[in-house]
mmCIF file of C-alpha atoms in Angstrom:
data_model
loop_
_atom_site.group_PDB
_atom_site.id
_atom_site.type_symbol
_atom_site.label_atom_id
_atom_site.label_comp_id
_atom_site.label_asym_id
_atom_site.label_seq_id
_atom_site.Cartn_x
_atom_site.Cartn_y
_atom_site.Cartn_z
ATOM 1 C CA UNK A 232 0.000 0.000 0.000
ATOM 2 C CA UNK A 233 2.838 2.224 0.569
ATOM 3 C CA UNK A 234 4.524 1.737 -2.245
ATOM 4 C CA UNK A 235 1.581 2.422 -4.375
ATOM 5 C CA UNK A 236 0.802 5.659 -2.581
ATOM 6 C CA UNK A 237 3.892 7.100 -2.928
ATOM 7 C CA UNK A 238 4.418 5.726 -6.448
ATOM 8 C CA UNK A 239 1.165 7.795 -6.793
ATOM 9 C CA UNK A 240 2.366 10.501 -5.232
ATOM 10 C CA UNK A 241 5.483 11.028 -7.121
ATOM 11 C CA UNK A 242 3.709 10.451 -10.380
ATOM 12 C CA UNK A 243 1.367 13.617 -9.805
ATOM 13 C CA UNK A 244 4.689 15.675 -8.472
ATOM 14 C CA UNK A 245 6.104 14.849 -12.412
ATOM 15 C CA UNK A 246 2.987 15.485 -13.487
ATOM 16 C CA UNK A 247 2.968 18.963 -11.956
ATOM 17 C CA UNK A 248 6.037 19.815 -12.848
ATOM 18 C CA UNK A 249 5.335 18.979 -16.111
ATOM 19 C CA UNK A 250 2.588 21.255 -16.950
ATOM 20 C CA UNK A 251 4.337 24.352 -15.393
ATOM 21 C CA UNK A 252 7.278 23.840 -17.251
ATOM 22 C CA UNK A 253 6.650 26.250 -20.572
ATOM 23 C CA UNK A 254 6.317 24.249 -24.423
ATOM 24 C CA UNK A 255 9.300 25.998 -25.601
ATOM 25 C CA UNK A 256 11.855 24.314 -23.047
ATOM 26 C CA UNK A 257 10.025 20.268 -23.676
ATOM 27 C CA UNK A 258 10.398 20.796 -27.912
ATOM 28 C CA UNK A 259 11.984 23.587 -29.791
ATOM 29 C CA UNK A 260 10.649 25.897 -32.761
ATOM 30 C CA UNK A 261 8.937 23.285 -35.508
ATOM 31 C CA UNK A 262 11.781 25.269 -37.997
ATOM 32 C CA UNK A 263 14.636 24.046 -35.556
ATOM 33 C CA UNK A 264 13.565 20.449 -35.667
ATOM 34 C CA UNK A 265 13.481 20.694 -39.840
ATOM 35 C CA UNK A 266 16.392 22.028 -39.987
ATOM 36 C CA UNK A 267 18.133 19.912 -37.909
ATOM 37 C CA UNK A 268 16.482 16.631 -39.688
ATOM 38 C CA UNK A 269 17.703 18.127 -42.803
ATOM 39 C CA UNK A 270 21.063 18.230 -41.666
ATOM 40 C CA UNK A 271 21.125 14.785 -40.786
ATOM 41 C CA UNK A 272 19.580 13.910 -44.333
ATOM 42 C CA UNK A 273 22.285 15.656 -46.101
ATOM 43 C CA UNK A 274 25.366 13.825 -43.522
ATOM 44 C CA UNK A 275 23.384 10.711 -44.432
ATOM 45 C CA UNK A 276 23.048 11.328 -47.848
ATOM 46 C CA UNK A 277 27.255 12.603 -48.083
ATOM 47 C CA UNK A 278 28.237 9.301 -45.873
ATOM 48 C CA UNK A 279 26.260 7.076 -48.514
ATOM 49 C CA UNK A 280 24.824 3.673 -48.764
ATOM 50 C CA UNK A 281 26.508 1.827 -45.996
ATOM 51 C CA UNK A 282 26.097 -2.079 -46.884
#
């Protein structure tokens, strides 16, 4: 019983934390993340077929 309580407990702490903490710090700009996939694409794409 105590284990699930605090187990409980400690899951709605995260969970608070969570939704205080503002969108931009969890995922950057949608532009940042394209950018940096394209980067990797074009690494990828320079390295080559790798057998």
């Amino acid at each position: 019983m105590k284990t699930s309580l605090l187990t409980l407990s400690l899951l709605a702490a995260l969970a608070g934390a969570a939704a205080l903490m503002p969108a931009s710090v969890s995922a950057g700009p949608t532009e940042d993340v394209q950018t940096a996939m394209q980067r990797l694409k074009s690494k990828a794409a320079a390295l080559g077929p790798r057998a």
